[in-house]
Coordinates of C-alpha atoms and ligand atoms in Angstrom, one line a residue:
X1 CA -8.0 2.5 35.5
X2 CA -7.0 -0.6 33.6
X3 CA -6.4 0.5 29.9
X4 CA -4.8 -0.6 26.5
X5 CA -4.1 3.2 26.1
X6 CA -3.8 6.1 27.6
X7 CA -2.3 9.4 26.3
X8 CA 1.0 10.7 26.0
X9 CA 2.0 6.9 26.5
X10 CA 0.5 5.2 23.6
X11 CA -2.9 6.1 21.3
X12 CA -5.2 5.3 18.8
X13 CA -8.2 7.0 19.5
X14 CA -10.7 8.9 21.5
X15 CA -10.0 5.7 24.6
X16 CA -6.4 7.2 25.1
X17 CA -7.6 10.7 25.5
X18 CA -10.8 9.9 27.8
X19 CA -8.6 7.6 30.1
X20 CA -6.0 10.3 30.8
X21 CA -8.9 13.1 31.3
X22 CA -11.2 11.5 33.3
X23 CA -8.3 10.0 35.6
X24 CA -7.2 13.6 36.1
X25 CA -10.7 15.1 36.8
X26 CA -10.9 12.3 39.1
X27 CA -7.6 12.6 41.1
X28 CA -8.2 16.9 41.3
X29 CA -12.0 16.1 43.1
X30 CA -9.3 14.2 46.0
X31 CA -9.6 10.7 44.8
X32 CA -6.6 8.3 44.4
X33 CA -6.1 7.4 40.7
X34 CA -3.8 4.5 39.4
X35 CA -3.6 3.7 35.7
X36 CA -1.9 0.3 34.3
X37 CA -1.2 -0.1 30.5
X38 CA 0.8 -2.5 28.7
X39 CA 4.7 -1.1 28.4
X40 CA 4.6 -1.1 24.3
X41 CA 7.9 -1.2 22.3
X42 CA 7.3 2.4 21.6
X43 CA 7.1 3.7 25.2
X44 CA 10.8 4.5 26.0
X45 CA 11.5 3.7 29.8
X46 CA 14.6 5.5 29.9
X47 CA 13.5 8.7 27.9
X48 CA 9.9 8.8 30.2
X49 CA 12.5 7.8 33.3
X50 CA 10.2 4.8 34.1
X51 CA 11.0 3.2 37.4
X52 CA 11.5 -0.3 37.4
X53 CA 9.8 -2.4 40.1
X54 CA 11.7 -4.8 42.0
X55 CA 11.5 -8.7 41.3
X56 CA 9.7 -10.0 38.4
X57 CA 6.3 -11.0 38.7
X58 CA 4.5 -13.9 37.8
X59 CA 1.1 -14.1 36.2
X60 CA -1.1 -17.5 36.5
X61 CA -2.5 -17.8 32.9
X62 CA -4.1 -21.2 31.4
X63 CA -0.9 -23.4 30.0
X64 CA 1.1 -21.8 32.9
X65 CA 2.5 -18.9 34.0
X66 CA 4.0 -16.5 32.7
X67 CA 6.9 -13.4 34.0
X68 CA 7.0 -10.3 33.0
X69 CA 8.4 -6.9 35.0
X70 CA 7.0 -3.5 35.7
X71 CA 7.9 0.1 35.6
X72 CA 6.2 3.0 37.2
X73 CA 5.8 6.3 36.7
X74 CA 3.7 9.2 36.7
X75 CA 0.8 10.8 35.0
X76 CA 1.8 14.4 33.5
X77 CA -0.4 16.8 34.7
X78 CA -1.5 15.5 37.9
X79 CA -0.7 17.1 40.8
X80 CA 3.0 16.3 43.3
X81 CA 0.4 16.1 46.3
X82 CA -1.9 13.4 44.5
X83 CA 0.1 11.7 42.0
X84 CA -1.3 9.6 39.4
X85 CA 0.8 6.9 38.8
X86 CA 0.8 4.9 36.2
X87 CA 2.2 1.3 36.0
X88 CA 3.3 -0.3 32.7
X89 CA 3.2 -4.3 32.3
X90 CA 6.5 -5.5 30.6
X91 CA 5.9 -8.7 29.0
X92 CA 8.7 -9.2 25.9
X93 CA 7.1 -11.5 23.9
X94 CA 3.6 -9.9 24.5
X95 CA 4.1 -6.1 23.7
X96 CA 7.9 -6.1 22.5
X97 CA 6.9 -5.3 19.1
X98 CA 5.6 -2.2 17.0
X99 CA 1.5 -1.9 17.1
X100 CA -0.7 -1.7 19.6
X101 CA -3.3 -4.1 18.3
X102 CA -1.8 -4.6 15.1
X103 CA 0.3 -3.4 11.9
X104 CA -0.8 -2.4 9.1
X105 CA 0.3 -6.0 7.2
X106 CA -1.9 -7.7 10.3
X107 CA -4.3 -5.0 11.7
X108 CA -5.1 -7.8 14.5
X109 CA -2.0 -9.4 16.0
X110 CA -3.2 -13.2 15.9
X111 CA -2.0 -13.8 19.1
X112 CA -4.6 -10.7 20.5
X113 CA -6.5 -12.7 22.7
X114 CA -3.8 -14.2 24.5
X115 CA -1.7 -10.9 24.9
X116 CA -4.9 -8.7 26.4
X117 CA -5.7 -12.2 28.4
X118 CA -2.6 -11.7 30.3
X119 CA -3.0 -7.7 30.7
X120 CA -6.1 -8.4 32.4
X121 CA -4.9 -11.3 34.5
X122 CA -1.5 -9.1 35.7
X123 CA -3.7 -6.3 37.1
X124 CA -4.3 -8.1 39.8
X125 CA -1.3 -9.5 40.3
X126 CA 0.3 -6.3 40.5
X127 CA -1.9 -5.0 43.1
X128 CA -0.6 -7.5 45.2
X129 CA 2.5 -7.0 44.4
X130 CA 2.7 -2.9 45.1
X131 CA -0.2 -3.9 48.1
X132 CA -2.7 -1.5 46.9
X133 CA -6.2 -2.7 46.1
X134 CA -8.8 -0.4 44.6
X135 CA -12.3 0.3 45.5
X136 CA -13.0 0.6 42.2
X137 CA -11.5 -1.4 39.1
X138 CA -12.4 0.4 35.6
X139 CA -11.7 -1.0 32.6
X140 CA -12.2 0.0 28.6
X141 CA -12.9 -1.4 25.6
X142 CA -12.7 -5.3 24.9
X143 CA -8.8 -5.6 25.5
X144 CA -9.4 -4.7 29.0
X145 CA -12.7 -6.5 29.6
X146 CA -11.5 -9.4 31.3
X147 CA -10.8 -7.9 34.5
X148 CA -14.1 -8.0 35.7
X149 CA -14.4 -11.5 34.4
X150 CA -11.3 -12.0 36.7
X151 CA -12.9 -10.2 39.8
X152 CA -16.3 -11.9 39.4
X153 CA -15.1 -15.7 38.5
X154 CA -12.1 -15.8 41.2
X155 CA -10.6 -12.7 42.5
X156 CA -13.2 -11.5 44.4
X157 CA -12.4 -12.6 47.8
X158 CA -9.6 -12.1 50.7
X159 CA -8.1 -8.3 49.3
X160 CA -10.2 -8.0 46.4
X161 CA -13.3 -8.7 48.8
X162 CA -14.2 -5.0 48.3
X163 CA -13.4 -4.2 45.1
X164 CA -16.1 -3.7 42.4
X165 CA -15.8 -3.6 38.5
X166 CA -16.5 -0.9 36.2
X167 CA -16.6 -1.4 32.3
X168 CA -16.5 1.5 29.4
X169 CA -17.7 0.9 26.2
X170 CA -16.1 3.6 23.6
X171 CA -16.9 1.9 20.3
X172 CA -19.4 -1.2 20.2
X173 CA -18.2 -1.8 16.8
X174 CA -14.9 -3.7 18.1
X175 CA -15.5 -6.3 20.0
X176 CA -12.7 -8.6 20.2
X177 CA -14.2 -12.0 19.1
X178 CA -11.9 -15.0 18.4
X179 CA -12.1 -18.7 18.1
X180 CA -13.0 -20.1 21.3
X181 CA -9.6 -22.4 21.4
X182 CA -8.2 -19.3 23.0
X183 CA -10.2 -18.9 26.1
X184 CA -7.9 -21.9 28.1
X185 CA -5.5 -18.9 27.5
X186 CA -7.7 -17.5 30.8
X187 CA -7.5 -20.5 33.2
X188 CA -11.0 -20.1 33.7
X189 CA -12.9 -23.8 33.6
X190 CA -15.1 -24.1 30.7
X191 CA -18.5 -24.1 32.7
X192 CA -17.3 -19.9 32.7
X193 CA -17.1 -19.9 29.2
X194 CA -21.2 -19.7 29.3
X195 CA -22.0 -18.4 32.8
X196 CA -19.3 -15.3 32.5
X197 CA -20.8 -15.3 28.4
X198 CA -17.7 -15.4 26.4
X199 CA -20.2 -17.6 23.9
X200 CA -20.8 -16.2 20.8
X201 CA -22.3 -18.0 18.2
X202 CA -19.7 -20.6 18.9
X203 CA -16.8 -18.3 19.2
X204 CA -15.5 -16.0 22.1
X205 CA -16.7 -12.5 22.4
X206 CA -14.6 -10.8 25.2
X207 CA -16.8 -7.7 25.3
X208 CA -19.5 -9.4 25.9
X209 CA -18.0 -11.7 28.9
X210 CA -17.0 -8.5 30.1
X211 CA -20.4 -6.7 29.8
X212 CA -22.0 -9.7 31.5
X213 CA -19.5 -9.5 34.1
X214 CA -18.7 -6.3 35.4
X215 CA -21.2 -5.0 37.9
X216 CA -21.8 -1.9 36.2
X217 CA -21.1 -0.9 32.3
X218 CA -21.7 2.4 30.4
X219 CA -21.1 3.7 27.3
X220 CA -19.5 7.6 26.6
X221 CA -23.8 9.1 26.0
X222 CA -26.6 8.6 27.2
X223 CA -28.4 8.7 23.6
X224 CA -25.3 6.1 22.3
X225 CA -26.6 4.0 25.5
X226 CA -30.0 4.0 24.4
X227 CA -29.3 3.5 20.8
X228 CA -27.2 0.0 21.4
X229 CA -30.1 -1.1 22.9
X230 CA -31.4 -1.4 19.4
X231 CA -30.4 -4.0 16.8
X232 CA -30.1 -1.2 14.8
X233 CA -26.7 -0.2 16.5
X234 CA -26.3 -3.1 19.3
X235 CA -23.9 -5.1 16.6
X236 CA -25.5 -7.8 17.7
X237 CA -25.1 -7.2 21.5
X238 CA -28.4 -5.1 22.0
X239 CA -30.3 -7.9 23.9
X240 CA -26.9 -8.5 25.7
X241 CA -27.4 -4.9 26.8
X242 CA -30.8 -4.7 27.3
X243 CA -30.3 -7.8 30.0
X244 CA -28.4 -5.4 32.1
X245 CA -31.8 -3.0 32.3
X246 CA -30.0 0.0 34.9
X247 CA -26.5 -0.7 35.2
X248 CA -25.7 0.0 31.7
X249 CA -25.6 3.8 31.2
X250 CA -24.4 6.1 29.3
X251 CA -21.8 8.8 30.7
X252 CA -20.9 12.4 28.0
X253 CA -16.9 12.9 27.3
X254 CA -15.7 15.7 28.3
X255 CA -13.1 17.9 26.0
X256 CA -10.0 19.1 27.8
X257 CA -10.2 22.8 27.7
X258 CA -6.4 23.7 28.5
X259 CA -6.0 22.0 24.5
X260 CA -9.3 23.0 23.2
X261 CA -10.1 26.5 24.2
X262 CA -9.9 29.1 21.3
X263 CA -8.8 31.9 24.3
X264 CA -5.4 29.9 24.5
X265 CA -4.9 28.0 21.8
X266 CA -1.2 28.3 20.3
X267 CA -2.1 26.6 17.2
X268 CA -4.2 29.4 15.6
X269 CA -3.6 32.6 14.7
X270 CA -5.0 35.2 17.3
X271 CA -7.0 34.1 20.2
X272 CA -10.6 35.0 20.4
X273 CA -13.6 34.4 22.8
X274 CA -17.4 35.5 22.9
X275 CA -16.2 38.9 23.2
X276 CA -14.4 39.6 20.5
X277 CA -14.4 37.3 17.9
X278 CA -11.9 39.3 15.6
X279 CA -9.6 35.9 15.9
X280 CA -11.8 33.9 14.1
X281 CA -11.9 36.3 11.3
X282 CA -8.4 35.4 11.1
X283 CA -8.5 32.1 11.6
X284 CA -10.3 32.0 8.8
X285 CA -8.1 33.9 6.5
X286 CA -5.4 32.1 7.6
X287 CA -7.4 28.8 6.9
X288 CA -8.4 30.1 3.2
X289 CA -4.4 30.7 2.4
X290 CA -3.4 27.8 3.8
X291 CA -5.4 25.4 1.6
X292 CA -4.8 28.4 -1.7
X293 CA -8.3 29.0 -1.4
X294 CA -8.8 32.8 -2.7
X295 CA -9.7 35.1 0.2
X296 CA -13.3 35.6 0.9
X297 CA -14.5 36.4 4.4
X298 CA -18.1 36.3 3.9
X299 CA -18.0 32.8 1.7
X300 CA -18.8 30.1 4.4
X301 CA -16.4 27.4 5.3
X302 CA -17.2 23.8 5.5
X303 CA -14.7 21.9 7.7
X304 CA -14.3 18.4 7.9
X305 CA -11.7 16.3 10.0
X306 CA -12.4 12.9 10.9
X307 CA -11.0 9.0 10.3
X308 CA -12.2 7.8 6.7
X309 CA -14.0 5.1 7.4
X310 CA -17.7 3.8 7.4
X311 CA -18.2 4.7 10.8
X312 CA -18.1 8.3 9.9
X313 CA -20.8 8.6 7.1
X314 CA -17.4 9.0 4.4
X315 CA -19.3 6.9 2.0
X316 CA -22.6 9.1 1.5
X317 CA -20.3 12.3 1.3
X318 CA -17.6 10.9 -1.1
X319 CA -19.2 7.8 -2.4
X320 CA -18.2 8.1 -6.5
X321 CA -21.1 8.9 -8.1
X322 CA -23.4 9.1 -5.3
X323 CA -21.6 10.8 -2.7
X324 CA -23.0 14.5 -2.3
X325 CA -19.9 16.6 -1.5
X326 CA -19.5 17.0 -5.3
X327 CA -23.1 18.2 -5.8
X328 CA -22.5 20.4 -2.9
X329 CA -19.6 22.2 -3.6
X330 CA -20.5 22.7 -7.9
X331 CA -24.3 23.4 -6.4
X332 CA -23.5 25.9 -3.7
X333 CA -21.1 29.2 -2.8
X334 CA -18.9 27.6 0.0
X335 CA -15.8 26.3 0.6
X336 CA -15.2 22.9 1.9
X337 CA -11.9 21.8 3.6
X338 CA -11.1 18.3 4.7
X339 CA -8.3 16.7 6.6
X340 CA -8.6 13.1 7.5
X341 CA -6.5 9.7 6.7
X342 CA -8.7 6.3 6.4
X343 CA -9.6 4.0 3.6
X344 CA -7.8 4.4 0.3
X345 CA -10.9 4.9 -1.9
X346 CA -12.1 7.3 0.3
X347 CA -8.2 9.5 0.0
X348 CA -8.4 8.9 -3.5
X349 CA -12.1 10.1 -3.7
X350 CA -11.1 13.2 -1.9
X351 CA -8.0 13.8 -4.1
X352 CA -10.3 13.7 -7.2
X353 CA -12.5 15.9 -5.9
X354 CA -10.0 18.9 -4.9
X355 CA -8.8 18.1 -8.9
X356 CA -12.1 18.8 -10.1
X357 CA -13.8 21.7 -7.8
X358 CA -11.9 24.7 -7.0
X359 CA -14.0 24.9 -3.8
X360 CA -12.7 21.8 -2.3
X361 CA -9.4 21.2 -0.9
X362 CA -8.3 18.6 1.2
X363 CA -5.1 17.3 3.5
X364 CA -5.0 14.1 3.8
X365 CA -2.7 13.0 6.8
X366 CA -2.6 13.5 10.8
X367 CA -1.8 17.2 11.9
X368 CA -3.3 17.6 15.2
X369 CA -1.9 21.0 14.7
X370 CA -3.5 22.2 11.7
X371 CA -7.1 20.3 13.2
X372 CA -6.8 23.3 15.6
X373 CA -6.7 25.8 13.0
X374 CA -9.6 24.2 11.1
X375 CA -12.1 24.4 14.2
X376 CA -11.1 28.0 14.2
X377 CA -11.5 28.9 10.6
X378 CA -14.4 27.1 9.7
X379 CA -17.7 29.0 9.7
X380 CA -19.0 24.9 9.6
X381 CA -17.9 21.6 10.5
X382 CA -19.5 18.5 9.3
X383 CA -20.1 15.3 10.7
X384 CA -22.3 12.6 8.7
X385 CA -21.4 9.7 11.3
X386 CA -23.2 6.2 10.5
X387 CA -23.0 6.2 14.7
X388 CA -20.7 8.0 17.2
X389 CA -20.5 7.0 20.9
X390 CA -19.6 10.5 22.2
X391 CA -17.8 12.1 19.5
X392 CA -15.1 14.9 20.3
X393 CA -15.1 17.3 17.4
X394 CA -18.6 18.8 17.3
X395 CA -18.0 20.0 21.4
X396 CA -14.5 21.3 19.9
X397 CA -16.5 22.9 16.9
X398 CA -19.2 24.3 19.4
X399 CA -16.2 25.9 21.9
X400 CA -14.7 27.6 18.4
X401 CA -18.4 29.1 17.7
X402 CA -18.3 26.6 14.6
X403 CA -21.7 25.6 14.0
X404 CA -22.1 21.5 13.9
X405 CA -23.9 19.9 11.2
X406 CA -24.4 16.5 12.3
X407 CA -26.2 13.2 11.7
X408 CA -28.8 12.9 14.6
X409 CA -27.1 9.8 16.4
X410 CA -25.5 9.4 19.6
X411 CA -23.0 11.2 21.4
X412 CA -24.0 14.1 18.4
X413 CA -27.3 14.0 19.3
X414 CA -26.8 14.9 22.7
X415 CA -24.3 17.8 22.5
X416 CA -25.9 19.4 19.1
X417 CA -29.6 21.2 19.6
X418 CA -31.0 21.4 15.7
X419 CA -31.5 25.2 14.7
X420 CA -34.9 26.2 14.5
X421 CA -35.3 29.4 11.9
X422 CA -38.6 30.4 13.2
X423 CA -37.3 30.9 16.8
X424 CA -33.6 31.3 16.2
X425 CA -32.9 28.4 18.6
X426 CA -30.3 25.9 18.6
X427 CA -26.6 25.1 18.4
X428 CA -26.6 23.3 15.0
X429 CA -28.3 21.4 11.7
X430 CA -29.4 18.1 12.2
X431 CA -30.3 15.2 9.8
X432 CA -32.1 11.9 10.7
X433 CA -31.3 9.7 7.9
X434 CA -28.0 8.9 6.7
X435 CA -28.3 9.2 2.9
X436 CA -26.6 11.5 0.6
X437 CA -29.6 13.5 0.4
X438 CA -30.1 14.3 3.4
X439 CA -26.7 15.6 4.3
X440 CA -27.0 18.1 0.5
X441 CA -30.3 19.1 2.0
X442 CA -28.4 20.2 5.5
X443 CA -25.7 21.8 4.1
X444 CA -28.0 23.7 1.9
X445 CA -30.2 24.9 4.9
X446 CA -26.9 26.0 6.5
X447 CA -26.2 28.1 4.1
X448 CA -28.7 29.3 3.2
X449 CA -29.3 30.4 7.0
X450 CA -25.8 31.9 6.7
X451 CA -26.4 34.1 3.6
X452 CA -29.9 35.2 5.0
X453 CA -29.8 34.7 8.6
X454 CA -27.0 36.5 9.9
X455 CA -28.0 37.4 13.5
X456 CA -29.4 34.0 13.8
X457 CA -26.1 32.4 12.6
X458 CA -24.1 34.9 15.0
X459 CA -26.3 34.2 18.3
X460 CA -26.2 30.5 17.7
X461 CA -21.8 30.3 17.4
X462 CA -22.7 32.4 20.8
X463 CA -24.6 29.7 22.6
X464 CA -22.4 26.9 21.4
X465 CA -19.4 28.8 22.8
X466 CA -20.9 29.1 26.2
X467 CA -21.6 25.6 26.8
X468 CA -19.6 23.7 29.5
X469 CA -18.4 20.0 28.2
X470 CA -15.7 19.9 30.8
X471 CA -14.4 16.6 32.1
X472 CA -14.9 17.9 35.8
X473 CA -18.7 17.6 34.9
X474 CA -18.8 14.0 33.5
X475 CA -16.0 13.3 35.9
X476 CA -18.9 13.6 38.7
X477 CA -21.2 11.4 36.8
X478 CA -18.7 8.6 36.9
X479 CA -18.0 9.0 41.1
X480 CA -22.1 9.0 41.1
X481 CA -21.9 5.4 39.7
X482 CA -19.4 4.4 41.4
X483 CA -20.4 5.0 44.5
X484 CA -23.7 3.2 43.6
X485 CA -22.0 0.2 42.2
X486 CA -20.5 -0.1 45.8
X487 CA -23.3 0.4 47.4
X488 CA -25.4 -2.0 45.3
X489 CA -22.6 -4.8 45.8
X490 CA -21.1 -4.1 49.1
X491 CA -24.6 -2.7 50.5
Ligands
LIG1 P1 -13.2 8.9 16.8 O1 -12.6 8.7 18.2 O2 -14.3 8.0 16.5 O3 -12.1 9.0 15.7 P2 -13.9 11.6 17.8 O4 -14.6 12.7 17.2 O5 -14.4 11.1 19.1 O6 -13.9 10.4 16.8 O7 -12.4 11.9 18.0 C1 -11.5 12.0 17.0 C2 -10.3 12.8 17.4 O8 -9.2 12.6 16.5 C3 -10.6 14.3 17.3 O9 -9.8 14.9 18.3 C4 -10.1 14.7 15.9 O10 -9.8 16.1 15.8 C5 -8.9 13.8 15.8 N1 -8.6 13.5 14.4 C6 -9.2 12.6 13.6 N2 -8.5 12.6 12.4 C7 -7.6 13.6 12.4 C8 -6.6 14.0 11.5 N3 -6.5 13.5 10.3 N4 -5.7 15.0 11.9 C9 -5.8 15.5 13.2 N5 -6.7 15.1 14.1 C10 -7.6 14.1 13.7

């Protein structure tokens, strides 16, 4: 499992989360699982007790080679009969520094293409150097994407001979495209710049080498697979997609349900499950205090927790003056709750609005504790994404019995099932167009459905509870194509 992240060692996103998960689901079905990430300034060898390798290693790169050193250790969680060990690359010039991509003052570290360059290059390096050498070599996200440019364009032969390349797209939107000056960083001759298809409109587009190269590439849903295929969410790679007709597919996350499961969960109240739900009553109340909303169990909460950024539909709910969360909250008896970070317009939106509505109150910060509380307490939880690839908090939401209201897209729209009032059917309220409208007329429907259709309301936060998103499920999926990738390569 080749990674820029990978929690509790280093995390932006959703990636570090999935990589952990999945390489645990993986290792518990018998399989041996080894992860390599880059050894960031923040990981602390001696606090984590990282064991350090023997010998430096040297890594062939274009303009020479270059050392760095390794340290081991092991994967939390997995078990002292199969191990996960996890290797971290130590290159001083490279990852000795604060940020992971970036800082805030330079989101992308100029020198991006020639650190993750290396990463890739040193996986291989160190398989040779600890003599272990994968069936499988899976790799996320554009800073990883070079390794199976490296396996395809090189390393495949002698003990890579059997190895085959996996590649996970989590976000399409990030690519990693720089000017092409930087591919000699790869040592790759330049007739691979357009037979591996780094070229991109003149510059170099290492996701899309990487999609080009690896011999089989998904994305985290089957819908989000499908709707890249588009050039309505391909971001410009749809055709680049569409040229790899079966062996790009789409895979569901899983949700780990020793953190998210409201019948252990330290961070809320009083536990609760389908069977007695008195918990959630609580959570609520709690919720309510919390934010000095006045207490009112039968007024329906709205939560919201999510990154502020365009990705997420922020601009149609708190766009000034056309946003619809103000229209919502002086329009309808609810209370909305919100706890995100993101773009300043948006925080600043969202602090103007808890100044003018005494419905609406927000948090604006990180506090993966009080995220727990708000599944719990929120009758609703909103999600208004322009696209999501898999998307983690409407299967939290569904686990808490908090009905999703969602934008119809992606990872959403295969995890949410719309409501239907005459049948009582579904899990949640769905929207197809991404417009401020649309999500006023949702909400309102909600509502509505909870004023008026109580049992309805009740017997859907009951089928949302009982459905399984566990990693051991998905975790399957991905053995499935592995074991076809091999197959298909190695006959
Ligand atoms: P994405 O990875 O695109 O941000 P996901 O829904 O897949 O979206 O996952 C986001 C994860 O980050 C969820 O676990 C969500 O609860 C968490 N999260 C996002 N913003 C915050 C916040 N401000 N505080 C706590 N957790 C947050």
């Amino acid at each position: 499992m080749v990674s820029s992240e990978a929690v509790p060692f280093a995390k932006t996103g959703g990636l570090a989360d999935m990589v952990s998960a999945l390489s645990l689901a993986l290792a518990k079905k018998g399989h041996e699982i080894r992860i390599v990430i880059p050894r960031y300034y923040a990981i602390n060898k001696d606090e984590l007790k990282l064991k350090t390798l023997e010998g430096p290693m040297g890594v062939p790169m274009g303009g020479g080679e270059e050392w760095c050193k390794v340290y081991e250790g092991t994967l939390s969680g997995s078990s002292k009969k199969n191990p996960i060990r996890v290797y971290f690359v130590d290159h001083e010039n490279f990852f000795g520094r604060d940020g992971i991509y970036g800082v805030p003052s330079e989101p992308d570290f100029l020198d991006n293409p020639r650190r993750f360059t290396f990463f890739c290059r040193s996986v291989f390096q160190l398989c040779r150097k600890i003599d272990w050498y994968p069936d499988v070599l899976h790799s996320h996200d554009w800073p990883c994407a070079l390794v199976p440019v490296f396996l395809k364009f090189g390393e495949r032969q002698g003990v890579f001979s059997k190895t085959v390349s996996v590649l996970t797209i989590h976000n399409l939107g990030y690519q990693g495209i720089y000017d092409r000056g930087n591919f000699y960083a790869t040592g790759l001759n330049w007739d691979t710049f357009y037979s591996a298809g780094f070229e991109d409109w003149n510059m170099m587009n290492l996701l899309k080498a990487g999609i080009c190269s690896a011999d089989v590439v998904n994305t985290v849903s089957k819908n989000y697979a499908e709707e890249t295929k588009t050039q309505a969410y391909g971001f410009r790679l749809d055709s680049t997609l569409r040229s790899r007709g079966t062996d790009y597919r789409g895979i569901l996350n899983g949700i780990d349900s020793k953190i998210w499961n409201p019948e252990k969960d330290p961070n809320i109240p009083v536990p609760y499950s389908v069977k007695n739900m008195e918990g959630k009553a609580k959570a609520k109340e709690v919720l309510q205090q919390e934010f000095g909303l006045p207490p009112s169990p039968d007024t329906p909460v709205i939560g919201l927790i999510s990154r502020l950024t365009f990705q997420k539909g922020v601009g149609e709910l708190f766009g000034p003056t056309y946003g619809s969360a103000y229209a919502i909250c002086r329009d309808m008896n609810l209370h909305f709750v919100v706890l995100g970070t993101g773009e300043a317009w948006c925080e600043n939106e969202i602090r103007s609005l808890a100044g003018k509505l005494s419905n609406f109150r927000a948090k604006i910060g990180y506090d993966e504790k009080f995220s727990h509380l708000i599944e719990a307490g929120s009758d609703f939880f909103i999600m208004p994404s322009r696209y999501e690839p898999s998307g983690l908090n409407q299967m939290y939401s569904l686990a808490y019995g908090t009905i999703p209201i969602v934008r119809k897209t992606g990872g959403l729209a295969d995890t949410v099932e719309n409501f239907d009032q005459d049948t009582g059917s579904g899990t949640g309220f769905m929207f197809d167009d991404l417009t401020p409208q649309a999500i006023y007329n949702t909400v309102g429907w909600a509502v509505w459905a909870y004023y008026n259709r109580k049992p309805q309301i009740e017997a859907m936060r009951q089928r949302g509870m009982k459905k399984n998103f566990s990693w051991e499920k998905s975790a399957g999926e991905y053995l499935l194509m592995y074991e076809e990738t091999i197959k298909k390569v190695h006959g």
